[in-house]
mmCIF file with all atom_site columns, C-alpha atoms in Angstrom:
data_model
loop_
_atom_site.group_PDB
_atom_site.id
_atom_site.type_symbol
_atom_site.label_atom_id
_atom_site.label_alt_id
_atom_site.label_comp_id
_atom_site.label_asym_id
_atom_site.label_entity_id
_atom_site.label_seq_id
_atom_site.pdbx_PDB_ins_code
_atom_site.Cartn_x
_atom_site.Cartn_y
_atom_site.Cartn_z
_atom_site.occupancy
_atom_site.B_iso_or_equiv
_atom_site.pdbx_formal_charge
_atom_site.auth_seq_id
_atom_site.auth_comp_id
_atom_site.auth_asym_id
_atom_site.auth_atom_id
_atom_site.pdbx_PDB_model_num
ATOM 1   C CA . MET A 1 1   ? 20.879  -4.586  -3.900  1.00 0.00 ? 1   MET A CA 1
ATOM 2   C CA . ALA A 1 2   ? 18.664  -2.416  -6.104  1.00 0.00 ? 2   ALA A CA 1
ATOM 3   C CA . ALA A 1 3   ? 15.639  -3.243  -3.954  1.00 0.00 ? 3   ALA A CA 1
ATOM 4   C CA . LEU A 1 4   ? 17.590  -2.543  -0.757  1.00 0.00 ? 4   LEU A CA 1
ATOM 5   C CA . ASN A 1 5   ? 18.879  0.748   -2.142  1.00 0.00 ? 5   ASN A CA 1
ATOM 6   C CA . ALA A 1 6   ? 15.306  1.751   -2.983  1.00 0.00 ? 6   ALA A CA 1
ATOM 7   C CA . THR A 1 7   ? 14.358  1.376   0.690   1.00 0.00 ? 7   THR A CA 1
ATOM 8   C CA . SER A 1 8   ? 14.988  4.391   2.903   1.00 0.00 ? 8   SER A CA 1
ATOM 9   C CA . ARG A 1 9   ? 18.201  4.110   4.914   1.00 0.00 ? 9   ARG A CA 1
ATOM 10  C CA . GLU A 1 10  ? 16.466  6.181   7.605   1.00 0.00 ? 10  GLU A CA 1
ATOM 11  C CA . ILE A 1 11  ? 14.459  3.051   8.408   1.00 0.00 ? 11  ILE A CA 1
ATOM 12  C CA . LEU A 1 12  ? 17.616  1.030   9.001   1.00 0.00 ? 12  LEU A CA 1
ATOM 13  C CA . THR A 1 13  ? 19.016  3.788   11.204  1.00 0.00 ? 13  THR A CA 1
ATOM 14  C CA . LEU A 1 14  ? 15.770  3.947   13.176  1.00 0.00 ? 14  LEU A CA 1
ATOM 15  C CA . LEU A 1 15  ? 15.733  0.178   13.706  1.00 0.00 ? 15  LEU A CA 1
ATOM 16  C CA . TYR A 1 16  ? 19.368  0.181   14.835  1.00 0.00 ? 16  TYR A CA 1
ATOM 17  C CA . GLU A 1 17  ? 18.868  3.097   17.243  1.00 0.00 ? 17  GLU A CA 1
ATOM 18  C CA . ALA A 1 18  ? 15.649  1.605   18.654  1.00 0.00 ? 18  ALA A CA 1
ATOM 19  C CA . GLY A 1 19  ? 17.395  -1.717  19.251  1.00 0.00 ? 19  GLY A CA 1
ATOM 20  C CA . HIS A 1 20  ? 20.392  -0.029  20.836  1.00 0.00 ? 20  HIS A CA 1
ATOM 21  C CA . GLU A 1 21  ? 18.108  2.002   23.093  1.00 0.00 ? 21  GLU A CA 1
ATOM 22  C CA . ALA A 1 22  ? 16.421  -1.219  24.213  1.00 0.00 ? 22  ALA A CA 1
ATOM 23  C CA . GLY A 1 23  ? 19.788  -2.595  25.343  1.00 0.00 ? 23  GLY A CA 1
ATOM 24  C CA . LEU A 1 24  ? 20.248  -5.350  22.753  1.00 0.00 ? 24  LEU A CA 1
ATOM 25  C CA . GLU A 1 25  ? 23.728  -6.835  22.740  1.00 0.00 ? 25  GLU A CA 1
ATOM 26  C CA . ARG A 1 26  ? 25.655  -6.147  19.549  1.00 0.00 ? 26  ARG A CA 1
ATOM 27  C CA . SER A 1 27  ? 25.140  -9.435  17.719  1.00 0.00 ? 27  SER A CA 1
ATOM 28  C CA . ALA A 1 28  ? 21.370  -9.469  18.257  1.00 0.00 ? 28  ALA A CA 1
ATOM 29  C CA . LEU A 1 29  ? 21.169  -5.745  17.478  1.00 0.00 ? 29  LEU A CA 1
ATOM 30  C CA . LEU A 1 30  ? 22.910  -6.079  14.112  1.00 0.00 ? 30  LEU A CA 1
ATOM 31  C CA . THR A 1 31  ? 21.121  -9.278  13.098  1.00 0.00 ? 31  THR A CA 1
ATOM 32  C CA . ARG A 1 32  ? 17.607  -8.197  14.071  1.00 0.00 ? 32  ARG A CA 1
ATOM 33  C CA . SER A 1 33  ? 17.845  -4.694  12.616  1.00 0.00 ? 33  SER A CA 1
ATOM 34  C CA . ALA A 1 34  ? 19.277  -6.045  9.344   1.00 0.00 ? 34  ALA A CA 1
ATOM 35  C CA . ALA A 1 35  ? 16.598  -8.763  9.121   1.00 0.00 ? 35  ALA A CA 1
ATOM 36  C CA . LEU A 1 36  ? 13.826  -6.236  9.693   1.00 0.00 ? 36  LEU A CA 1
ATOM 37  C CA . PHE A 1 37  ? 15.296  -3.938  7.061   1.00 0.00 ? 37  PHE A CA 1
ATOM 38  C CA . PHE A 1 38  ? 15.094  -6.847  4.597   1.00 0.00 ? 38  PHE A CA 1
ATOM 39  C CA . LEU A 1 39  ? 11.418  -7.201  5.529   1.00 0.00 ? 39  LEU A CA 1
ATOM 40  C CA . CYS A 1 40  ? 10.925  -3.463  4.961   1.00 0.00 ? 40  CYS A CA 1
ATOM 41  C CA . ALA A 1 41  ? 12.505  -3.830  1.517   1.00 0.00 ? 41  ALA A CA 1
ATOM 42  C CA . THR A 1 42  ? 10.152  -6.707  0.753   1.00 0.00 ? 42  THR A CA 1
ATOM 43  C CA . GLY A 1 43  ? 7.113   -4.599  1.610   1.00 0.00 ? 43  GLY A CA 1
ATOM 44  C CA . ASN A 1 44  ? 8.480   -1.587  -0.215  1.00 0.00 ? 44  ASN A CA 1
ATOM 45  C CA . LEU A 1 45  ? 8.979   -3.646  -3.364  1.00 0.00 ? 45  LEU A CA 1
ATOM 46  C CA . ALA A 1 46  ? 5.429   -5.017  -3.181  1.00 0.00 ? 46  ALA A CA 1
ATOM 47  C CA . ASP A 1 47  ? 4.070   -1.479  -2.814  1.00 0.00 ? 47  ASP A CA 1
ATOM 48  C CA . ASP A 1 48  ? 6.171   -0.153  -5.700  1.00 0.00 ? 48  ASP A CA 1
ATOM 49  C CA . LEU A 1 49  ? 4.988   -2.970  -7.960  1.00 0.00 ? 49  LEU A CA 1
ATOM 50  C CA . ALA A 1 50  ? 1.346   -2.239  -7.120  1.00 0.00 ? 50  ALA A CA 1
ATOM 51  C CA . ASP A 1 51  ? 1.830   1.486   -7.805  1.00 0.00 ? 51  ASP A CA 1
ATOM 52  C CA . GLY A 1 52  ? 3.893   1.049   -10.959 1.00 0.00 ? 52  GLY A CA 1
ATOM 53  C CA . ASP A 1 53  ? 6.906   2.685   -9.301  1.00 0.00 ? 53  ASP A CA 1
ATOM 54  C CA . CYS A 1 54  ? 9.399   -0.196  -9.553  1.00 0.00 ? 54  CYS A CA 1
ATOM 55  C CA . ASP A 1 55  ? 11.772  1.586   -11.948 1.00 0.00 ? 55  ASP A CA 1
ATOM 56  C CA . TYR A 1 56  ? 14.918  0.275   -10.238 1.00 0.00 ? 56  TYR A CA 1
ATOM 57  C CA . LEU A 1 57  ? 14.561  -3.315  -11.503 1.00 0.00 ? 57  LEU A CA 1
ATOM 58  C CA . GLU A 1 58  ? 14.895  -4.178  -15.165 1.00 0.00 ? 58  GLU A CA 1
ATOM 59  C CA . ASN A 1 59  ? 11.780  -5.999  -16.407 1.00 0.00 ? 59  ASN A CA 1
ATOM 60  C CA . PRO A 1 60  ? 10.147  -6.003  -12.931 1.00 0.00 ? 60  PRO A CA 1
ATOM 61  C CA . THR A 1 61  ? 7.230   -8.241  -13.920 1.00 0.00 ? 61  THR A CA 1
ATOM 62  C CA . ARG A 1 62  ? 9.725   -11.102 -14.349 1.00 0.00 ? 62  ARG A CA 1
ATOM 63  C CA . VAL A 1 63  ? 12.447  -10.128 -11.895 1.00 0.00 ? 63  VAL A CA 1
ATOM 64  C CA . ALA A 1 64  ? 10.654  -8.681  -8.862  1.00 0.00 ? 64  ALA A CA 1
ATOM 65  C CA . SER A 1 65  ? 8.865   -11.813 -7.661  1.00 0.00 ? 65  SER A CA 1
ATOM 66  C CA . GLY A 1 66  ? 12.176  -13.646 -7.265  1.00 0.00 ? 66  GLY A CA 1
ATOM 67  C CA . VAL A 1 67  ? 13.713  -10.643 -5.498  1.00 0.00 ? 67  VAL A CA 1
ATOM 68  C CA . GLN A 1 68  ? 10.799  -10.548 -3.065  1.00 0.00 ? 68  GLN A CA 1
ATOM 69  C CA . TYR A 1 69  ? 11.148  -14.282 -2.442  1.00 0.00 ? 69  TYR A CA 1
ATOM 70  C CA . LEU A 1 70  ? 14.864  -13.877 -1.746  1.00 0.00 ? 70  LEU A CA 1
ATOM 71  C CA . LEU A 1 71  ? 14.519  -10.862 0.570   1.00 0.00 ? 71  LEU A CA 1
ATOM 72  C CA . HIS A 1 72  ? 11.693  -12.471 2.531   1.00 0.00 ? 72  HIS A CA 1
ATOM 73  C CA . THR A 1 73  ? 13.605  -15.719 2.992   1.00 0.00 ? 73  THR A CA 1
ATOM 74  C CA . ILE A 1 74  ? 16.789  -13.955 4.108   1.00 0.00 ? 74  ILE A CA 1
ATOM 75  C CA . ALA A 1 75  ? 14.818  -11.870 6.604   1.00 0.00 ? 75  ALA A CA 1
ATOM 76  C CA . PHE A 1 76  ? 13.321  -14.851 8.414   1.00 0.00 ? 76  PHE A CA 1
ATOM 77  C CA . ALA A 1 77  ? 16.567  -16.804 8.267   1.00 0.00 ? 77  ALA A CA 1
ATOM 78  C CA . GLU A 1 78  ? 18.324  -13.925 10.029  1.00 0.00 ? 78  GLU A CA 1
ATOM 79  C CA . LEU A 1 79  ? 15.518  -13.469 12.561  1.00 0.00 ? 79  LEU A CA 1
ATOM 80  C CA . ALA A 1 80  ? 15.873  -17.145 13.458  1.00 0.00 ? 80  ALA A CA 1
ATOM 81  C CA . ALA A 1 81  ? 19.648  -16.671 13.814  1.00 0.00 ? 81  ALA A CA 1
ATOM 82  C CA . SER A 1 82  ? 19.245  -13.631 16.069  1.00 0.00 ? 82  SER A CA 1
ATOM 83  C CA . GLY A 1 83  ? 18.288  -15.487 19.218  1.00 0.00 ? 83  GLY A CA 1
ATOM 84  C CA . LEU A 1 84  ? 14.529  -15.052 18.854  1.00 0.00 ? 84  LEU A CA 1
ATOM 85  C CA . SER A 1 85  ? 12.373  -17.984 19.927  1.00 0.00 ? 85  SER A CA 1
ATOM 86  C CA . SER A 1 86  ? 10.047  -19.709 17.483  1.00 0.00 ? 86  SER A CA 1
ATOM 87  C CA . ASP A 1 87  ? 7.089   -18.307 19.451  1.00 0.00 ? 87  ASP A CA 1
ATOM 88  C CA . ALA A 1 88  ? 8.410   -14.747 19.073  1.00 0.00 ? 88  ALA A CA 1
ATOM 89  C CA . ILE A 1 89  ? 8.912   -15.166 15.332  1.00 0.00 ? 89  ILE A CA 1
ATOM 90  C CA . ALA A 1 90  ? 5.475   -16.752 14.959  1.00 0.00 ? 90  ALA A CA 1
ATOM 91  C CA . LEU A 1 91  ? 3.844   -13.824 16.779  1.00 0.00 ? 91  LEU A CA 1
ATOM 92  C CA . GLY A 1 92  ? 5.644   -11.307 14.579  1.00 0.00 ? 92  GLY A CA 1
ATOM 93  C CA . ALA A 1 93  ? 4.746   -13.247 11.445  1.00 0.00 ? 93  ALA A CA 1
ATOM 94  C CA . ARG A 1 94  ? 1.058   -13.425 12.380  1.00 0.00 ? 94  ARG A CA 1
ATOM 95  C CA . THR A 1 95  ? 1.018   -9.676  12.947  1.00 0.00 ? 95  THR A CA 1
ATOM 96  C CA . LEU A 1 96  ? 2.604   -9.160  9.526   1.00 0.00 ? 96  LEU A CA 1
ATOM 97  C CA . VAL A 1 97  ? -0.052  -11.430 7.983   1.00 0.00 ? 97  VAL A CA 1
ATOM 98  C CA . ALA A 1 98  ? -2.736  -9.139  9.424   1.00 0.00 ? 98  ALA A CA 1
ATOM 99  C CA . ALA A 1 99  ? -0.878  -6.128  8.007   1.00 0.00 ? 99  ALA A CA 1
ATOM 100 C CA . ALA A 1 100 ? -0.272  -7.613  4.557   1.00 0.00 ? 100 ALA A CA 1
ATOM 101 C CA . SER A 1 101 ? -3.870  -8.773  4.133   1.00 0.00 ? 101 SER A CA 1
ATOM 102 C CA . TYR A 1 102 ? -5.046  -5.157  3.938   1.00 0.00 ? 102 TYR A CA 1
ATOM 103 C CA . HIS A 1 103 ? -2.924  -4.552  0.853   1.00 0.00 ? 103 HIS A CA 1
ATOM 104 C CA . GLN A 1 104 ? -5.734  -6.266  -1.049  1.00 0.00 ? 104 GLN A CA 1
ATOM 105 C CA . VAL A 1 105 ? -8.162  -3.651  0.291   1.00 0.00 ? 105 VAL A CA 1
ATOM 106 C CA . GLU A 1 106 ? -5.775  -0.831  -0.587  1.00 0.00 ? 106 GLU A CA 1
ATOM 107 C CA . VAL A 1 107 ? -5.274  -1.784  -4.241  1.00 0.00 ? 107 VAL A CA 1
ATOM 108 C CA . ARG A 1 108 ? -9.002  -2.320  -4.823  1.00 0.00 ? 108 ARG A CA 1
ATOM 109 C CA . THR A 1 109 ? -10.199 0.941   -3.250  1.00 0.00 ? 109 THR A CA 1
ATOM 110 C CA . GLN A 1 110 ? -11.214 3.685   -5.666  1.00 0.00 ? 110 GLN A CA 1
ATOM 111 C CA . THR A 1 111 ? -12.813 6.172   -3.269  1.00 0.00 ? 111 THR A CA 1
ATOM 112 C CA . TRP A 1 112 ? -11.204 6.902   0.084   1.00 0.00 ? 112 TRP A CA 1
ATOM 113 C CA . THR A 1 113 ? -12.919 8.120   3.250   1.00 0.00 ? 113 THR A CA 1
ATOM 114 C CA . ALA A 1 114 ? -11.355 8.979   6.588   1.00 0.00 ? 114 ALA A CA 1
ATOM 115 C CA . ALA A 1 115 ? -12.720 5.802   8.181   1.00 0.00 ? 115 ALA A CA 1
ATOM 116 C CA . LEU A 1 116 ? -11.368 3.545   5.429   1.00 0.00 ? 116 LEU A CA 1
ATOM 117 C CA . TYR A 1 117 ? -8.066  5.427   5.309   1.00 0.00 ? 117 TYR A CA 1
ATOM 118 C CA . ARG A 1 118 ? -7.547  4.875   9.028   1.00 0.00 ? 118 ARG A CA 1
ATOM 119 C CA . GLU A 1 119 ? -8.557  1.204   8.853   1.00 0.00 ? 119 GLU A CA 1
ATOM 120 C CA . VAL A 1 120 ? -6.092  0.509   6.044   1.00 0.00 ? 120 VAL A CA 1
ATOM 121 C CA . GLY A 1 121 ? -3.325  2.742   7.435   1.00 0.00 ? 121 GLY A CA 1
ATOM 122 C CA . GLU A 1 122 ? -3.504  1.209   10.897  1.00 0.00 ? 122 GLU A CA 1
ATOM 123 C CA . ALA A 1 123 ? -3.175  -2.215  9.267   1.00 0.00 ? 123 ALA A CA 1
ATOM 124 C CA . ILE A 1 124 ? -0.587  -1.866  6.514   1.00 0.00 ? 124 ILE A CA 1
ATOM 125 C CA . ALA A 1 125 ? 1.600   0.533   8.493   1.00 0.00 ? 125 ALA A CA 1
ATOM 126 C CA . GLY A 1 126 ? 0.561   0.321   12.145  1.00 0.00 ? 126 GLY A CA 1
ATOM 127 C CA . ARG A 1 127 ? 0.490   -3.465  12.407  1.00 0.00 ? 127 ARG A CA 1
ATOM 128 C CA . GLN A 1 128 ? 3.633   -3.668  10.295  1.00 0.00 ? 128 GLN A CA 1
ATOM 129 C CA . TRP A 1 129 ? 5.574   -1.580  12.810  1.00 0.00 ? 129 TRP A CA 1
ATOM 130 C CA . ASP A 1 130 ? 3.909   -3.378  15.696  1.00 0.00 ? 130 ASP A CA 1
ATOM 131 C CA . ALA A 1 131 ? 5.490   -6.556  14.298  1.00 0.00 ? 131 ALA A CA 1
ATOM 132 C CA . TYR A 1 132 ? 8.864   -4.938  13.659  1.00 0.00 ? 132 TYR A CA 1
ATOM 133 C CA . LEU A 1 133 ? 9.238   -3.482  17.154  1.00 0.00 ? 133 LEU A CA 1
ATOM 134 C CA . SER A 1 134 ? 7.883   -6.643  18.800  1.00 0.00 ? 134 SER A CA 1
ATOM 135 C CA . LEU A 1 135 ? 10.559  -8.668  17.013  1.00 0.00 ? 135 LEU A CA 1
ATOM 136 C CA . LEU A 1 136 ? 13.275  -6.086  17.619  1.00 0.00 ? 136 LEU A CA 1
ATOM 137 C CA . TRP A 1 137 ? 12.505  -5.549  21.306  1.00 0.00 ? 137 TRP A CA 1
ATOM 138 C CA . HIS A 1 138 ? 11.644  -9.119  22.270  1.00 0.00 ? 138 HIS A CA 1
ATOM 139 C CA . GLY A 1 139 ? 13.346  -9.988  25.549  1.00 0.00 ? 139 GLY A CA 1
ATOM 140 C CA . THR A 1 140 ? 14.122  -6.347  26.405  1.00 0.00 ? 140 THR A CA 1
ATOM 141 C CA . PRO A 1 141 ? 12.465  -3.922  28.866  1.00 0.00 ? 141 PRO A CA 1
ATOM 142 C CA . LEU A 1 142 ? 10.848  -2.098  25.925  1.00 0.00 ? 142 LEU A CA 1
ATOM 143 C CA . PHE A 1 143 ? 8.980   -5.144  24.610  1.00 0.00 ? 143 PHE A CA 1
ATOM 144 C CA . PRO A 1 144 ? 5.754   -4.403  26.567  1.00 0.00 ? 144 PRO A CA 1
ATOM 145 C CA . HIS A 1 145 ? 5.518   -1.059  24.731  1.00 0.00 ? 145 HIS A CA 1
ATOM 146 C CA . ALA A 1 146 ? 6.271   -2.397  21.257  1.00 0.00 ? 146 ALA A CA 1
ATOM 147 C CA . SER A 1 147 ? 2.686   -2.784  20.082  1.00 0.00 ? 147 SER A CA 1
ATOM 148 C CA . GLU A 1 148 ? 1.453   0.631   21.254  1.00 0.00 ? 148 GLU A CA 1
ATOM 149 C CA . ILE A 1 149 ? 4.499   2.485   19.935  1.00 0.00 ? 149 ILE A CA 1
ATOM 150 C CA . GLY A 1 150 ? 4.620   0.500   16.701  1.00 0.00 ? 150 GLY A CA 1
ATOM 151 C CA . ARG A 1 151 ? 0.977   1.038   15.825  1.00 0.00 ? 151 ARG A CA 1
ATOM 152 C CA . ALA A 1 152 ? 1.076   4.752   16.582  1.00 0.00 ? 152 ALA A CA 1
ATOM 153 C CA . ALA A 1 153 ? 4.403   5.290   14.832  1.00 0.00 ? 153 ALA A CA 1
ATOM 154 C CA . GLY A 1 154 ? 3.339   3.308   11.787  1.00 0.00 ? 154 GLY A CA 1
ATOM 155 C CA . PHE A 1 155 ? 0.140   5.300   11.339  1.00 0.00 ? 155 PHE A CA 1
ATOM 156 C CA . VAL A 1 156 ? 1.917   8.636   11.790  1.00 0.00 ? 156 VAL A CA 1
ATOM 157 C CA . GLY A 1 157 ? 4.588   7.628   9.277   1.00 0.00 ? 157 GLY A CA 1
ATOM 158 C CA . HIS A 1 158 ? 1.888   6.496   6.843   1.00 0.00 ? 158 HIS A CA 1
ATOM 159 C CA . VAL A 1 159 ? 0.132   9.870   6.973   1.00 0.00 ? 159 VAL A CA 1
ATOM 160 C CA . VAL A 1 160 ? 3.390   11.818  6.706   1.00 0.00 ? 160 VAL A CA 1
ATOM 161 C CA . ALA A 1 161 ? 4.476   9.803   3.663   1.00 0.00 ? 161 ALA A CA 1
ATOM 162 C CA . ASP A 1 162 ? 1.128   10.301  1.924   1.00 0.00 ? 162 ASP A CA 1
ATOM 163 C CA . ILE A 1 163 ? 1.118   14.055  2.530   1.00 0.00 ? 163 ILE A CA 1
ATOM 164 C CA . THR A 1 164 ? 4.732   14.435  1.432   1.00 0.00 ? 164 THR A CA 1
ATOM 165 C CA . SER A 1 165 ? 4.232   12.397  -1.754  1.00 0.00 ? 165 SER A CA 1
ATOM 166 C CA . GLN A 1 166 ? 0.754   13.798  -2.442  1.00 0.00 ? 166 GLN A CA 1
ATOM 167 C CA . ASP A 1 167 ? -0.635  10.269  -2.584  1.00 0.00 ? 167 ASP A CA 1
ATOM 168 C CA . PRO A 1 168 ? -4.132  10.197  -4.147  1.00 0.00 ? 168 PRO A CA 1
ATOM 169 C CA . ARG A 1 169 ? -5.544  8.125   -1.289  1.00 0.00 ? 169 ARG A CA 1
ATOM 170 C CA . PHE A 1 170 ? -5.034  11.197  0.924   1.00 0.00 ? 170 PHE A CA 1
ATOM 171 C CA . THR A 1 171 ? -5.360  14.065  -1.560  1.00 0.00 ? 171 THR A CA 1
ATOM 172 C CA . GLY A 1 172 ? -8.458  12.462  -3.138  1.00 0.00 ? 172 GLY A CA 1
ATOM 173 C CA . MET A 1 173 ? -10.430 12.641  0.097   1.00 0.00 ? 173 MET A CA 1
ATOM 174 C CA . SER A 1 174 ? -12.708 15.532  0.955   1.00 0.00 ? 174 SER A CA 1
ATOM 175 C CA . ALA A 1 175 ? -11.282 18.382  3.020   1.00 0.00 ? 175 ALA A CA 1
ATOM 176 C CA . ASP A 1 176 ? -13.329 17.217  6.016   1.00 0.00 ? 176 ASP A CA 1
ATOM 177 C CA . ASP A 1 177 ? -11.981 13.672  5.726   1.00 0.00 ? 177 ASP A CA 1
ATOM 178 C CA . GLN A 1 178 ? -8.414  14.986  5.406   1.00 0.00 ? 178 GLN A CA 1
ATOM 179 C CA . ARG A 1 179 ? -8.872  17.028  8.591   1.00 0.00 ? 179 ARG A CA 1
ATOM 180 C CA . GLN A 1 180 ? -10.228 13.970  10.395  1.00 0.00 ? 180 GLN A CA 1
ATOM 181 C CA . VAL A 1 181 ? -7.218  11.882  9.358   1.00 0.00 ? 181 VAL A CA 1
ATOM 182 C CA . LEU A 1 182 ? -4.849  14.642  10.476  1.00 0.00 ? 182 LEU A CA 1
ATOM 183 C CA . GLY A 1 183 ? -6.619  14.763  13.837  1.00 0.00 ? 183 GLY A CA 1
ATOM 184 C CA . GLU A 1 184 ? -6.229  11.001  14.220  1.00 0.00 ? 184 GLU A CA 1
ATOM 185 C CA . ALA A 1 185 ? -2.543  11.266  13.321  1.00 0.00 ? 185 ALA A CA 1
ATOM 186 C CA . ARG A 1 186 ? -2.100  13.958  15.988  1.00 0.00 ? 186 ARG A CA 1
ATOM 187 C CA . ASP A 1 187 ? -3.804  11.640  18.492  1.00 0.00 ? 187 ASP A CA 1
ATOM 188 C CA . ALA A 1 188 ? -1.243  8.975   17.570  1.00 0.00 ? 188 ALA A CA 1
ATOM 189 C CA . MET A 1 189 ? 1.527   11.514  18.121  1.00 0.00 ? 189 MET A CA 1
ATOM 190 C CA . THR A 1 190 ? 0.139   12.134  21.627  1.00 0.00 ? 190 THR A CA 1
ATOM 191 C CA . VAL A 1 191 ? 0.461   8.400   22.284  1.00 0.00 ? 191 VAL A CA 1
ATOM 192 C CA . LEU A 1 192 ? 4.078   8.529   21.134  1.00 0.00 ? 192 LEU A CA 1
ATOM 193 C CA . ARG A 1 193 ? 4.908   11.508  23.362  1.00 0.00 ? 193 ARG A CA 1
ATOM 194 C CA . ALA A 1 194 ? 4.019   9.377   26.380  1.00 0.00 ? 194 ALA A CA 1
ATOM 195 C CA . HIS A 1 195 ? 7.158   7.327   25.654  1.00 0.00 ? 195 HIS A CA 1
ATOM 196 C CA . PRO A 1 196 ? 10.282  9.454   26.271  1.00 0.00 ? 196 PRO A CA 1
ATOM 197 C CA . LEU A 1 197 ? 12.602  7.494   23.998  1.00 0.00 ? 197 LEU A CA 1
ATOM 198 C CA . ARG A 1 198 ? 15.187  8.867   21.556  1.00 0.00 ? 198 ARG A CA 1
ATOM 199 C CA . SER A 1 199 ? 13.884  6.645   18.786  1.00 0.00 ? 199 SER A CA 1
ATOM 200 C CA . VAL A 1 200 ? 10.332  7.919   19.340  1.00 0.00 ? 200 VAL A CA 1
ATOM 201 C CA . ALA A 1 201 ? 11.564  11.515  19.382  1.00 0.00 ? 201 ALA A CA 1
ATOM 202 C CA . ALA A 1 202 ? 13.170  10.904  15.989  1.00 0.00 ? 202 ALA A CA 1
ATOM 203 C CA . ILE A 1 203 ? 9.804   9.783   14.595  1.00 0.00 ? 203 ILE A CA 1
ATOM 204 C CA . LEU A 1 204 ? 8.046   12.844  15.998  1.00 0.00 ? 204 LEU A CA 1
ATOM 205 C CA . ALA A 1 205 ? 10.719  15.114  14.528  1.00 0.00 ? 205 ALA A CA 1
ATOM 206 C CA . HIS A 1 206 ? 9.721   13.976  11.030  1.00 0.00 ? 206 HIS A CA 1
ATOM 207 C CA . ALA A 1 207 ? 5.999   14.534  11.636  1.00 0.00 ? 207 ALA A CA 1
ATOM 208 C CA . GLY A 1 208 ? 5.941   18.323  11.407  1.00 0.00 ? 208 GLY A CA 1
ATOM 209 C CA . VAL A 1 209 ? 3.931   18.193  8.178   1.00 0.00 ? 209 VAL A CA 1
ATOM 210 C CA . ILE A 1 210 ? 0.981   16.908  10.215  1.00 0.00 ? 210 ILE A CA 1
ATOM 211 C CA . GLY A 1 211 ? 0.901   20.088  12.288  1.00 0.00 ? 211 GLY A CA 1
ATOM 212 C CA . GLY A 1 212 ? 0.014   20.434  15.938  1.00 0.00 ? 212 GLY A CA 1
ATOM 213 C CA . ASP A 1 213 ? 2.593   21.537  18.486  1.00 0.00 ? 213 ASP A CA 1
ATOM 214 C CA . ASP A 1 214 ? 5.361   19.582  16.725  1.00 0.00 ? 214 ASP A CA 1
ATOM 215 C CA . GLY A 1 215 ? 5.128   21.535  13.482  1.00 0.00 ? 215 GLY A CA 1
#
């Protein structure tokens, strides 16, 4: 529960609203959005451990690995119970593998450039949300748009979070590199605006810190 409570409830709300907007029936909506929130908590815990921010678990070096194992297992058990086919789950899992692999690049990088920032951000955040929306929207009319929306939304959210928290990977870049990243985030916002969905509008509403005509 501590790991779940440390994960933003706005994410759970966004997943629920996006699933509802796609027309998921109630059982699939609740099960898929909950399962994906467990996956978000798993990733959040991994990130907090890497950054030394896991202050919500007592003795995290001993406790956190078991918590991650539990959350990850519950997530895929619930995805399997939500009506998703094995092929759909496999596709989502492979996309998450591609996202998670870049965490090794992130934790080893000492000097950030705009090009590296985008490469890592599009992987650890963009591909992550590509997987989430592909799993959430599978079998719905919105599924064909899941990858484009997920990748753009993930990257925008990544940049917003780094600016808001003053993360060194953003603040440590040169002013020119920061401007380039902001321009790329605005390009991603343009992609999102092409999809007139309430859930997408909610993402754009939180991106004012990036600037442009939304802020």
